[in-house]
CSV table of C-alpha atoms in Angstrom, one decimal:
chain,number,residue,atom,x,y,z
A,8,MET,CA,-51.5,43.8,-41.2
A,9,GLU,CA,-54.3,43.5,-43.8
A,10,GLU,CA,-57.1,41.1,-42.7
A,11,LYS,CA,-57.9,38.3,-45.1
A,12,LEU,CA,-61.6,37.8,-45.2
A,13,THR,CA,-63.6,34.7,-46.3
A,14,ASP,CA,-66.3,35.0,-49.0
A,15,GLN,CA,-69.0,34.9,-46.3
A,16,GLU,CA,-67.3,37.6,-44.3
A,17,VAL,CA,-67.1,39.8,-47.4
A,18,VAL,CA,-70.9,39.3,-48.0
A,19,ARG,CA,-71.8,40.1,-44.4
A,20,ARG,CA,-69.8,43.4,-44.6
A,21,GLN,CA,-71.6,44.3,-47.7
A,22,LYS,CA,-74.9,43.8,-45.9
A,23,VAL,CA,-73.7,46.2,-43.2
A,24,GLU,CA,-73.4,48.9,-45.8
A,25,LYS,CA,-76.8,47.9,-47.3
A,26,LEU,CA,-78.4,48.3,-43.8
A,27,LYS,CA,-76.8,51.7,-43.5
A,28,GLU,CA,-78.3,52.7,-46.8
A,29,MET,CA,-81.7,51.6,-45.6
A,30,GLY,CA,-81.3,53.9,-42.5
A,31,ILE,CA,-80.9,51.0,-40.1
A,32,ASP,CA,-78.1,50.8,-37.5
A,33,PRO,CA,-76.3,47.5,-38.3
A,34,PHE,CA,-75.4,47.2,-34.6
A,35,GLY,CA,-78.7,48.3,-33.2
A,36,GLN,CA,-80.1,49.9,-30.1
A,37,ALA,CA,-81.9,48.8,-26.9
A,38,PHE,CA,-84.8,46.4,-27.2
A,39,ASP,CA,-87.5,45.6,-24.7
A,40,GLN,CA,-87.1,41.9,-24.1
A,41,THR,CA,-89.8,40.7,-21.7
A,42,ASP,CA,-90.0,37.0,-22.4
A,43,TRP,CA,-87.7,34.0,-22.8
A,44,SER,CA,-87.9,30.7,-24.7
A,45,LYS,CA,-88.2,28.3,-21.7
A,46,ASP,CA,-90.9,30.4,-20.0
A,47,ILE,CA,-93.0,30.5,-23.2
A,48,LYS,CA,-92.8,26.7,-23.6
A,49,GLU,CA,-93.8,26.2,-19.9
A,50,LYS,CA,-96.8,28.5,-20.3
A,51,VAL,CA,-98.3,26.5,-23.2
A,52,ALA,CA,-97.1,23.0,-22.2
A,53,GLY,CA,-99.9,20.4,-22.5
A,54,LYS,CA,-102.4,22.9,-24.2
A,55,THR,CA,-104.2,22.4,-27.5
A,56,HIS,CA,-104.1,24.7,-30.5
A,57,GLU,CA,-107.4,26.2,-29.5
A,58,GLU,CA,-106.4,26.7,-25.9
A,59,VAL,CA,-103.2,28.5,-26.9
A,60,GLU,CA,-105.1,30.7,-29.3
A,61,ALA,CA,-107.6,31.6,-26.6
A,62,MET,CA,-104.7,32.6,-24.3
A,63,ASP,CA,-103.9,35.5,-26.8
A,64,LEU,CA,-100.3,35.3,-25.4
A,65,HIS,CA,-98.3,38.2,-26.8
A,66,VAL,CA,-94.5,38.2,-26.2
A,67,SER,CA,-91.3,40.1,-26.9
A,68,VAL,CA,-88.3,38.0,-27.4
A,69,ALA,CA,-84.7,38.6,-28.5
A,70,GLY,CA,-81.7,36.5,-29.3
A,71,ARG,CA,-79.3,35.1,-31.9
A,72,ILE,CA,-80.6,33.5,-35.1
A,73,MET,CA,-79.4,29.9,-35.1
A,74,PHE,CA,-81.4,28.5,-38.0
A,75,ILE,CA,-83.4,29.9,-40.9
A,76,ARG,CA,-85.7,28.1,-43.3
A,77,LYS,CA,-86.9,30.5,-45.9
A,78,MET,CA,-90.0,29.6,-47.9
A,79,GLY,CA,-90.7,32.5,-50.3
A,80,LYS,CA,-93.1,34.8,-48.6
A,81,ALA,CA,-92.9,33.1,-45.2
A,82,SER,CA,-90.1,31.6,-43.2
A,83,PHE,CA,-89.3,29.8,-39.9
A,84,PHE,CA,-86.2,30.7,-37.9
A,85,ALA,CA,-84.9,29.8,-34.4
A,86,LEU,CA,-83.8,32.4,-31.9
A,87,GLN,CA,-81.4,31.5,-29.0
A,88,ASP,CA,-81.6,33.3,-25.7
A,89,LYS,CA,-80.0,32.5,-22.4
A,90,LYS,CA,-82.7,29.9,-21.6
A,91,GLY,CA,-82.8,28.0,-24.9
A,92,LYS,CA,-84.2,28.2,-28.4
A,93,GLN,CA,-87.5,29.7,-29.6
A,94,GLN,CA,-89.0,29.0,-33.0
A,95,VAL,CA,-90.4,32.1,-34.8
A,96,TYR,CA,-92.7,32.2,-37.9
A,97,ILE,CA,-92.5,35.3,-40.0
A,98,SER,CA,-94.7,36.1,-43.0
A,99,ILE,CA,-94.9,39.0,-45.5
A,100,ASN,CA,-98.6,39.1,-44.7
A,101,ASP,CA,-98.0,39.8,-41.1
A,102,VAL,CA,-95.0,42.2,-41.2
A,103,GLY,CA,-95.3,43.8,-44.6
A,104,GLU,CA,-93.0,43.7,-47.6
A,105,GLN,CA,-90.4,46.2,-46.3
A,106,THR,CA,-89.9,44.4,-43.0
A,107,TYR,CA,-89.8,41.0,-44.7
A,108,THR,CA,-87.2,42.3,-47.1
A,109,LEU,CA,-85.1,43.3,-44.1
A,110,PHE,CA,-85.5,39.8,-42.6
A,111,LYS,CA,-84.3,38.2,-45.8
A,112,MET,CA,-81.0,40.0,-45.3
A,113,ALA,CA,-80.5,38.2,-42.0
A,114,ASP,CA,-77.8,35.5,-41.6
A,115,VAL,CA,-77.4,32.8,-39.0
A,116,GLY,CA,-75.6,34.5,-36.1
A,117,ASP,CA,-77.4,37.8,-36.3
A,118,ILE,CA,-79.2,39.1,-33.2
A,119,VAL,CA,-82.8,40.3,-33.7
A,120,GLY,CA,-85.9,41.2,-31.7
A,121,VAL,CA,-89.4,39.8,-32.3
A,122,LYS,CA,-92.7,40.9,-30.9
A,123,GLY,CA,-95.6,38.6,-31.7
A,124,LYS,CA,-98.2,36.1,-30.6
A,125,VAL,CA,-97.6,32.5,-29.4
A,126,MET,CA,-99.2,29.7,-31.4
A,127,LEU,CA,-98.7,26.0,-32.0
A,128,THR,CA,-97.6,24.6,-35.4
A,129,GLN,CA,-99.2,21.5,-36.9
A,130,THR,CA,-96.6,19.4,-35.1
A,131,GLY,CA,-97.4,21.1,-31.8
A,132,GLU,CA,-94.2,23.2,-31.6
A,133,PRO,CA,-94.6,26.4,-29.5
A,134,THR,CA,-93.9,29.2,-32.0
A,135,VAL,CA,-94.0,33.0,-31.9
A,136,LYS,CA,-95.9,34.4,-34.9
A,137,CYS,CA,-93.9,37.6,-35.7
A,138,LEU,CA,-95.8,40.8,-35.8
A,139,GLU,CA,-92.9,43.2,-35.4
A,140,TYR,CA,-89.3,42.4,-36.5
A,141,THR,CA,-86.3,44.4,-35.3
A,142,HIS,CA,-82.7,44.0,-36.6
A,143,LEU,CA,-80.4,44.4,-33.6
A,144,THR,CA,-76.8,43.3,-34.4
A,145,LYS,CA,-75.1,42.1,-37.6
A,146,ALA,CA,-72.7,39.2,-37.1
A,147,LEU,CA,-69.7,39.7,-39.3
A,148,ARG,CA,-68.3,36.2,-38.8
A,149,PRO,CA,-70.3,33.0,-39.5
A,150,LEU,CA,-70.8,30.5,-36.7
A,151,PRO,CA,-69.1,27.1,-36.9
A,152,GLU,CA,-70.8,24.9,-39.4
A,153,LYS,CA,-71.2,21.9,-37.2
A,154,PHE,CA,-74.1,22.1,-34.9
A,155,HIS,CA,-72.1,21.2,-31.8
A,156,GLY,CA,-69.7,24.0,-32.4
A,157,LEU,CA,-66.0,23.9,-31.9
A,158,THR,CA,-64.6,20.4,-31.7
A,159,ASP,CA,-61.0,21.5,-30.7
A,160,LYS,CA,-61.1,21.8,-26.9
A,161,GLU,CA,-58.2,24.3,-26.9
A,162,GLU,CA,-60.2,26.6,-29.2
A,163,ARG,CA,-63.3,26.1,-27.2
A,164,TYR,CA,-61.6,27.6,-24.1
A,165,ARG,CA,-59.8,30.3,-26.1
A,166,ARG,CA,-63.1,31.4,-27.8
A,167,ARG,CA,-65.5,30.8,-25.0
A,168,TYR,CA,-68.0,33.2,-26.5
A,169,VAL,CA,-68.4,30.9,-29.5
A,170,ASP,CA,-68.5,27.8,-27.2
A,171,LEU,CA,-71.3,29.4,-25.2
A,172,ILE,CA,-73.3,30.1,-28.4
A,173,MET,CA,-72.9,26.7,-29.9
A,174,ASN,CA,-72.7,24.4,-26.9
A,175,GLU,CA,-75.7,24.1,-24.7
A,176,GLU,CA,-73.8,22.1,-22.1
A,177,ALA,CA,-71.2,24.9,-21.8
A,178,LYS,CA,-74.0,27.4,-21.2
A,179,ARG,CA,-75.6,25.1,-18.6
A,180,VAL,CA,-72.4,24.9,-16.6
A,181,ALA,CA,-71.8,28.7,-16.9
A,182,LEU,CA,-75.2,29.4,-15.5
A,183,SER,CA,-75.0,26.7,-12.8
A,184,ARG,CA,-71.8,28.0,-11.3
A,185,PRO,CA,-73.3,31.3,-10.0
A,186,ARG,CA,-76.4,29.5,-8.7
A,187,ILE,CA,-74.1,27.1,-6.7
A,188,ILE,CA,-72.3,30.0,-5.2
A,189,ARG,CA,-75.5,31.8,-4.4
A,190,ALA,CA,-76.8,28.6,-2.7
A,191,MET,CA,-73.6,28.4,-0.6
A,192,GLN,CA,-73.9,32.1,0.3
A,193,SER,CA,-77.5,31.6,1.3
A,194,TYR,CA,-76.6,28.6,3.5
A,195,PHE,CA,-73.8,30.4,5.3
A,196,ASP,CA,-76.0,33.5,5.7
A,197,SER,CA,-78.7,31.4,7.3
A,198,LEU,CA,-76.2,30.3,10.0
A,199,GLY,CA,-75.4,33.9,10.9
A,200,PHE,CA,-72.2,34.3,8.9
A,201,VAL,CA,-71.2,37.6,7.2
A,202,GLU,CA,-69.6,37.8,3.8
A,203,VAL,CA,-66.5,40.1,3.7
A,204,GLU,CA,-63.7,41.1,1.3
A,205,THR,CA,-60.0,41.1,2.0
A,206,PRO,CA,-57.0,42.3,-0.1
A,207,VAL,CA,-55.8,40.4,-3.1
A,208,LEU,CA,-52.4,42.1,-2.9
A,209,GLN,CA,-50.5,41.0,0.3
A,210,ALA,CA,-47.1,41.9,1.6
A,211,ILE,CA,-46.5,38.5,3.2
A,212,GLN,CA,-46.7,35.0,1.6
A,213,GLY,CA,-48.9,33.1,4.0
A,214,GLY,CA,-52.1,31.2,4.8
A,215,ALA,CA,-51.1,28.2,2.7
A,216,THR,CA,-48.2,26.3,1.2
A,217,ALA,CA,-47.8,27.4,-2.4
A,218,ARG,CA,-45.6,29.2,-4.9
A,219,PRO,CA,-46.9,32.8,-5.3
A,220,PHE,CA,-47.2,35.3,-8.1
A,221,ILE,CA,-45.2,38.5,-7.4
A,222,THR,CA,-46.0,42.0,-8.6
A,223,HIS,CA,-44.7,45.4,-7.9
A,224,HIS,CA,-46.7,48.3,-6.3
A,225,ASN,CA,-45.3,51.4,-7.9
A,226,ALA,CA,-46.8,54.0,-5.4
A,227,LEU,CA,-45.3,52.1,-2.5
A,228,ASP,CA,-42.2,50.9,-4.4
A,229,LYS,CA,-42.6,47.5,-2.9
A,230,ASP,CA,-43.2,44.0,-4.1
A,231,PHE,CA,-46.5,42.3,-3.2
A,232,TYR,CA,-47.8,38.8,-3.6
A,233,LEU,CA,-51.1,37.9,-5.2
A,234,ARG,CA,-52.8,36.1,-2.4
A,235,ILE,CA,-52.4,32.3,-2.1
A,236,ALA,CA,-55.1,32.2,0.6
A,237,THR,CA,-57.6,34.5,2.4
A,238,GLU,CA,-56.9,32.9,5.8
A,239,LEU,CA,-54.8,35.4,7.7
A,240,PRO,CA,-56.8,38.5,7.0
A,241,LEU,CA,-60.1,36.7,7.9
A,242,LYS,CA,-58.6,35.5,11.2
A,243,ARG,CA,-57.7,39.1,12.0
A,244,LEU,CA,-61.4,39.9,11.6
A,245,ILE,CA,-62.2,37.2,14.2
A,246,VAL,CA,-59.7,38.9,16.5
A,247,GLY,CA,-61.6,42.1,15.8
A,248,GLY,CA,-64.9,40.6,17.0
A,249,LEU,CA,-66.8,39.9,13.8
A,250,GLU,CA,-67.1,36.3,15.0
A,251,LYS,CA,-68.6,34.6,11.9
A,252,VAL,CA,-67.1,35.6,8.5
A,253,TYR,CA,-66.6,34.1,5.1
A,254,GLU,CA,-65.2,35.2,1.7
A,255,PHE,CA,-65.4,33.8,-1.8
A,256,GLY,CA,-61.9,34.7,-2.9
A,257,ARG,CA,-60.0,34.5,-6.1
A,258,LEU,CA,-56.6,33.0,-5.3
A,259,PHE,CA,-53.4,32.8,-7.4
A,260,ARG,CA,-50.8,30.0,-7.1
A,261,ASN,CA,-47.9,30.0,-9.6
A,262,GLU,CA,-48.0,26.3,-10.2
A,263,GLY,CA,-48.9,23.7,-12.8
A,264,MET,CA,-52.1,23.2,-14.8
A,265,ASP,CA,-54.0,20.0,-15.2
A,266,LEU,CA,-57.5,18.7,-15.3
A,267,THR,CA,-58.1,19.8,-11.6
A,268,HIS,CA,-55.7,22.7,-11.2
A,269,ASN,CA,-55.6,26.3,-12.6
A,270,PRO,CA,-53.2,28.9,-11.4
A,271,GLU,CA,-56.1,31.3,-10.8
A,272,PHE,CA,-59.0,29.7,-8.9
A,273,THR,CA,-61.7,30.4,-6.4
A,274,THR,CA,-62.2,29.2,-2.8
A,275,VAL,CA,-64.5,30.1,0.0
A,276,GLU,CA,-63.0,30.4,3.5
A,277,LEU,CA,-65.2,30.5,6.5
A,278,TYR,CA,-64.2,31.2,10.2
A,279,GLU,CA,-66.4,30.8,13.3
A,280,ALA,CA,-65.4,32.1,16.7
A,281,TYR,CA,-66.1,29.5,19.4
A,282,GLY,CA,-66.2,26.8,16.7
A,283,ASP,CA,-63.9,23.8,16.2
A,284,LEU,CA,-63.3,20.9,13.9
A,285,SER,CA,-66.7,19.3,14.5
A,286,SER,CA,-68.6,22.5,13.7
A,287,MET,CA,-66.6,22.8,10.5
A,288,MET,CA,-67.5,19.3,9.6
A,289,ARG,CA,-71.2,20.0,10.0
A,290,ILE,CA,-71.0,23.2,8.0
A,291,THR,CA,-69.0,21.6,5.2
A,292,GLU,CA,-71.2,18.6,4.8
A,293,GLY,CA,-74.3,20.7,5.1
A,294,VAL,CA,-73.4,23.3,2.5
A,295,ILE,CA,-72.3,20.7,-0.1
A,296,LYS,CA,-75.5,18.8,0.3
A,297,HIS,CA,-77.6,22.0,0.2
A,298,ALA,CA,-76.0,23.1,-3.0
A,299,ALA,CA,-76.5,19.7,-4.6
A,300,GLN,CA,-80.1,19.5,-3.6
A,301,THR,CA,-81.2,23.1,-4.3
A,302,VAL,CA,-79.3,23.7,-7.6
A,303,ILE,CA,-78.9,20.3,-9.2
A,304,GLY,CA,-81.8,18.4,-7.5
A,305,LYS,CA,-79.9,15.2,-6.9
A,306,GLU,CA,-77.3,13.7,-4.6
A,307,GLU,CA,-75.7,11.0,-6.7
A,308,PHE,CA,-73.0,12.1,-9.2
A,309,ILE,CA,-70.4,10.5,-11.5
A,310,ASN,CA,-66.9,10.4,-10.2
A,311,ILE,CA,-65.5,13.1,-12.4
A,312,PHE,CA,-61.9,11.8,-11.8
A,313,ASN,CA,-63.0,8.3,-12.9
A,314,PRO,CA,-66.3,8.5,-14.8
A,315,GLU,CA,-66.4,4.8,-15.3
A,316,GLY,CA,-66.0,4.1,-11.6
A,317,GLU,CA,-68.4,4.0,-8.7
A,318,LYS,CA,-70.8,7.0,-8.4
A,319,ILE,CA,-70.4,9.6,-5.6
A,320,ASP,CA,-73.2,9.4,-3.1
A,321,LEU,CA,-73.7,12.7,-1.1
A,322,SER,CA,-76.8,11.5,0.7
A,323,LYS,CA,-75.1,9.4,3.3
A,324,PRO,CA,-73.2,10.8,6.3
A,325,PHE,CA,-69.6,11.6,5.4
A,326,ARG,CA,-67.0,9.1,6.7
A,327,LYS,CA,-64.4,10.2,9.3
A,328,VAL,CA,-60.9,8.6,9.4
A,329,THR,CA,-57.4,9.7,10.6
A,330,MET,CA,-54.3,9.9,8.3
A,331,CYS,CA,-52.5,7.3,10.4
A,332,GLU,CA,-55.5,4.9,10.3
A,333,MET,CA,-55.5,5.1,6.5
A,334,ILE,CA,-51.8,4.5,6.3
A,335,LYS,CA,-52.0,1.5,8.6
A,336,GLU,CA,-55.0,0.1,6.6
A,337,GLN,CA,-53.1,0.3,3.3
A,338,THR,CA,-49.5,-0.5,4.3
A,339,GLY,CA,-49.5,-1.9,7.9
A,340,VAL,CA,-47.2,0.8,9.1
A,341,ASP,CA,-48.6,2.4,12.3
A,342,PHE,CA,-47.2,5.9,12.8
A,343,LYS,CA,-49.6,6.6,15.5
A,344,ALA,CA,-48.7,3.8,17.9
A,345,ASN,CA,-44.9,4.1,17.2
A,346,ASN,CA,-43.1,7.4,17.9
A,347,TYR,CA,-40.5,6.8,15.2
A,348,SER,CA,-37.3,8.9,15.0
A,349,LEU,CA,-36.5,10.6,11.7
A,350,GLU,CA,-33.9,8.0,11.0
A,351,GLU,CA,-36.4,5.2,11.7
A,352,ALA,CA,-39.1,6.8,9.6
A,353,THR,CA,-36.7,7.4,6.7
A,354,LYS,CA,-35.7,3.8,6.7
A,355,ILE,CA,-39.4,2.7,6.6
A,356,ALA,CA,-40.0,5.2,3.8
A,357,ASN,CA,-37.1,3.8,1.8
A,358,GLU,CA,-38.4,0.3,2.3
A,359,HIS,CA,-41.8,1.3,0.8
A,360,GLY,CA,-40.4,3.4,-2.1
A,361,VAL,CA,-41.5,6.7,-0.5
A,362,GLU,CA,-39.2,9.6,-1.6
A,363,VAL,CA,-37.7,11.6,1.3
A,364,GLU,CA,-36.8,15.2,0.5
A,365,LYS,CA,-34.0,17.2,2.2
A,366,HIS,CA,-36.3,19.3,4.4
A,367,PHE,CA,-38.5,16.3,5.5
A,368,THR,CA,-39.4,15.6,9.1
A,369,VAL,CA,-41.3,12.5,10.4
A,370,GLY,CA,-44.5,14.5,9.8
A,371,HIS,CA,-43.6,15.1,6.1
A,372,ILE,CA,-42.9,11.4,5.7
A,373,ILE,CA,-46.3,10.5,7.2
A,374,ASN,CA,-47.9,12.8,4.7
A,375,ALA,CA,-45.9,11.3,1.8
A,376,PHE,CA,-47.1,7.8,2.8
A,377,PHE,CA,-50.7,9.0,2.7
A,378,GLU,CA,-50.3,10.7,-0.7
A,379,LYS,CA,-48.6,7.6,-2.2
A,380,PHE,CA,-50.8,4.8,-0.8
A,381,CYS,CA,-54.1,6.3,0.5
A,382,GLU,CA,-55.2,9.4,-1.2
A,383,ASP,CA,-56.8,7.8,-4.3
A,384,LYS,CA,-58.7,5.3,-2.1
A,385,LEU,CA,-61.0,7.9,-0.6
A,386,ILE,CA,-63.7,7.8,-3.2
A,387,GLN,CA,-66.9,8.4,-1.2
A,388,PRO,CA,-66.9,11.7,0.8
A,389,THR,CA,-64.4,11.3,3.7
A,390,PHE,CA,-63.1,13.7,6.3
A,391,LEU,CA,-59.4,12.8,6.7
A,392,CYS,CA,-58.3,14.0,10.2
A,393,SER,CA,-55.2,14.3,12.4
A,394,HIS,CA,-52.5,15.6,10.2
A,395,PRO,CA,-48.8,15.9,11.3
A,396,VAL,CA,-48.1,19.3,12.9
A,397,GLU,CA,-45.2,19.9,10.5
A,398,ILE,CA,-47.5,20.3,7.5
A,399,SER,CA,-50.1,22.4,9.4
A,400,PRO,CA,-48.4,25.5,10.7
A,401,LEU,CA,-51.6,27.4,11.4
A,402,THR,CA,-53.5,24.7,13.3
A,403,LYS,CA,-54.1,23.9,16.9
A,404,ARG,CA,-52.4,20.8,18.2
A,405,ASP,CA,-54.2,17.7,19.2
A,406,VAL,CA,-54.6,17.8,23.0
A,407,GLU,CA,-53.9,14.1,23.4
A,408,ASP,CA,-51.0,13.8,20.9
A,409,PRO,CA,-49.2,17.0,20.1
A,410,ARG,CA,-47.5,15.4,17.1
A,411,PHE,CA,-50.7,15.9,15.3
A,412,VAL,CA,-53.2,18.7,14.8
A,413,GLN,CA,-56.9,19.3,14.8
A,414,ARG,CA,-57.4,19.4,11.1
A,415,PHE,CA,-59.4,17.6,8.4
A,416,GLU,CA,-59.3,17.5,4.6
A,417,LEU,CA,-62.5,16.5,2.8
A,418,PHE,CA,-61.8,14.0,0.0
A,419,ILE,CA,-64.2,13.0,-2.7
A,420,GLY,CA,-63.2,10.8,-5.7
A,421,GLY,CA,-59.7,10.6,-4.3
A,422,LYS,CA,-59.2,14.4,-4.5
A,423,GLU,CA,-59.2,17.2,-1.8
A,424,PHE,CA,-62.3,19.4,-1.8
A,425,ALA,CA,-62.0,21.2,1.6
A,426,ASN,CA,-59.4,21.8,4.3
A,427,ALA,CA,-60.4,22.7,7.9
A,428,TYR,CA,-58.7,23.5,11.2
A,429,THR,CA,-59.4,24.2,14.8
A,430,GLU,CA,-57.4,27.4,14.4
A,431,LEU,CA,-54.2,28.0,16.2
A,432,ASN,CA,-54.8,31.0,18.5
A,433,ASP,CA,-51.7,30.7,20.7
A,434,PRO,CA,-49.4,33.5,19.5
A,435,ILE,CA,-46.3,32.0,21.1
A,436,ASP,CA,-46.8,28.6,19.4
A,437,GLN,CA,-47.7,30.4,16.1
A,438,LYS,CA,-44.5,32.4,16.1
A,439,GLU,CA,-42.5,29.3,16.7
A,440,ARG,CA,-44.2,27.5,13.8
A,441,PHE,CA,-43.5,30.5,11.5
A,442,ILE,CA,-39.8,30.2,12.6
A,443,GLU,CA,-39.9,26.5,11.6
A,444,GLN,CA,-41.4,27.5,8.2
A,445,LEU,CA,-38.5,29.9,7.7
A,446,LYS,CA,-36.1,27.1,8.4
A,447,GLU,CA,-37.9,25.0,5.7
A,448,ARG,CA,-37.5,27.9,3.2
A,449,GLU,CA,-33.7,28.0,4.0
A,450,ALA,CA,-33.6,24.2,3.4
A,451,GLY,CA,-35.1,24.6,0.0
A,452,ASN,CA,-38.9,24.6,0.4
A,453,ASP,CA,-39.8,27.8,-1.4
A,454,GLU,CA,-43.5,27.1,-0.8
A,455,ALA,CA,-43.1,27.4,3.0
A,456,SER,CA,-44.8,30.4,4.8
A,457,GLN,CA,-43.0,33.6,5.7
A,458,MET,CA,-43.0,35.2,9.1
A,459,ASP,CA,-46.1,37.4,9.5
A,460,VAL,CA,-45.2,39.6,12.4
A,461,ASP,CA,-48.5,41.6,12.3
A,462,PHE,CA,-50.6,38.4,12.4
A,463,VAL,CA,-48.7,37.2,15.4
A,464,GLU,CA,-49.3,40.6,17.0
A,465,SER,CA,-53.0,40.4,16.3
A,466,LEU,CA,-53.1,37.0,18.1
A,467,GLU,CA,-51.5,38.6,21.1
A,468,TYR,CA,-54.6,40.7,21.5
A,469,GLY,CA,-56.5,37.5,21.9
A,470,MET,CA,-58.4,35.4,19.3
A,471,ALA,CA,-61.3,33.3,20.5
A,472,PRO,CA,-61.1,29.5,20.0
A,473,THR,CA,-62.0,29.3,16.3
A,474,GLY,CA,-63.0,26.8,13.6
A,475,GLY,CA,-62.1,27.5,10.0
A,476,VAL,CA,-62.6,25.8,6.6
A,477,GLY,CA,-61.7,26.4,3.0
A,478,ILE,CA,-63.6,24.8,0.2
A,479,GLY,CA,-62.5,24.7,-3.4
A,480,VAL,CA,-65.3,26.2,-5.4
A,481,ASP,CA,-64.1,25.2,-8.8
A,482,ARG,CA,-63.7,21.6,-7.9
A,483,LEU,CA,-67.2,21.5,-6.2
A,484,VAL,CA,-68.8,23.0,-9.3
A,485,MET,CA,-67.0,20.3,-11.3
A,486,LEU,CA,-68.5,17.6,-9.2
A,487,LEU,CA,-72.0,19.1,-9.1
A,488,THR,CA,-72.1,19.8,-12.9
A,489,GLU,CA,-70.2,16.5,-13.6
A,490,GLN,CA,-67.4,18.0,-15.6
A,491,VAL,CA,-64.0,16.2,-15.8
A,492,SER,CA,-61.9,19.3,-16.4
A,493,ILE,CA,-61.6,22.5,-14.4
A,494,ARG,CA,-61.4,24.4,-17.6
A,495,GLU,CA,-65.1,23.6,-18.2
A,496,VAL,CA,-66.2,25.4,-15.0
A,497,ILE,CA,-63.9,28.5,-15.4
A,498,LEU,CA,-65.2,30.7,-18.1
A,499,PHE,CA,-61.7,32.0,-19.2
A,500,PRO,CA,-59.0,29.6,-18.1
A,501,HIS,CA,-55.4,30.4,-18.8
A,502,MET,CA,-54.1,28.8,-22.0
A,503,LYS,CA,-50.8,28.4,-23.9
A,504,ASP,CA,-50.4,30.5,-26.9
A,505,ARG,CA,-51.6,29.0,-30.2
A,506,GLY,CA,-48.9,26.7,-31.6
A,507,ASN,CA,-47.2,26.1,-28.3
């Protein structure tokens, strides 16, 4: 299919041929970039023209041309590198006629290298006086005309590379995400945890309740699941004696997409032998506050799920409350004090407009009450504890009330950010719960776990009492960078085809 080019694209291709005629590679070679825009500005901040001149500061910068103001035999242009924009002054008197002629062929969007001396303009703008100019890459397509870049959000996500060029906020978020992850890794490492890697392809659907992606392994002639959690392999490592492990893992759940969900996403799961729910609370609260302070430098953030609502304050101790306490607080129904039968619980659910599905037990009804009446009330950071055993198949039971388990979910802004357990290490109980999950699958819950015989066997060798937690990395990055859509913090989110 023949490509239809715009007039600008035709002209730029003609310049490619002209560069070749001049003996210049239109798409360049390596360049020794030693300095960046932000660093240059910091070095001369607050200094006078004379003081900057006395510094005799020579630099080598490279980047994309974002602006050109040609003035005959001298010009100003702006280079953009990963740290910002740098103004450059180029004159025929400094670089010679041949090099200045080469520069005049440049277009906005081209990538060039500049070696020169830092000076201040009459308005005090830190500027690199170009002494050597190197063409590096010819851009065959023009950048979007509007300064802020692409206005269509769908196109921004599809052409993230253009978004990053034109949108400083997109670049800030992109660079903040790895810094947040590094801060979390540093925090975990400081507590003696070891980062590990476990398989993405798994033979058993387990570790969470979710609909999986399925793929086929040709060499083994066997179907595998893309993992929905990293939990079960990590707990096998606890059995093996690694004691303190964590993994930042890409997970895949074949489910819907919205502002807070993407089928491919990232979590960190952490497991500590001899730990429990209280140690997981300390670690979870600690790592979130550490990332906020060290990377962002503040502890108060907008509620990304309701930007006009009350701000999120991470500085205070996180609240602790049980699921049944929240339900009683919002509806007056006390599932903790009353050991309702399924029939009684179903009747109460019907009276409150709570939908009861075919596979529901009393525990599922309790969870449904929480989701309907309570979840969106947990705005400030809150550890929600004591979930029903039926919705927590991998969790140790509450010693005082076996209807519930030793589990918490961290809610911020009415949304879940983390999920933690005092891990179930009783292989007999674990096997029975897998069996109950199989019954749920037969009753129509295709998200229920499968029987993992090998995992049960590993527990039979003995797993120390263990605490474990999983934290949603994408959602945490959303909060700390104050982005209302998960697509802003994932560089290449999945998108519908154009026109769909």
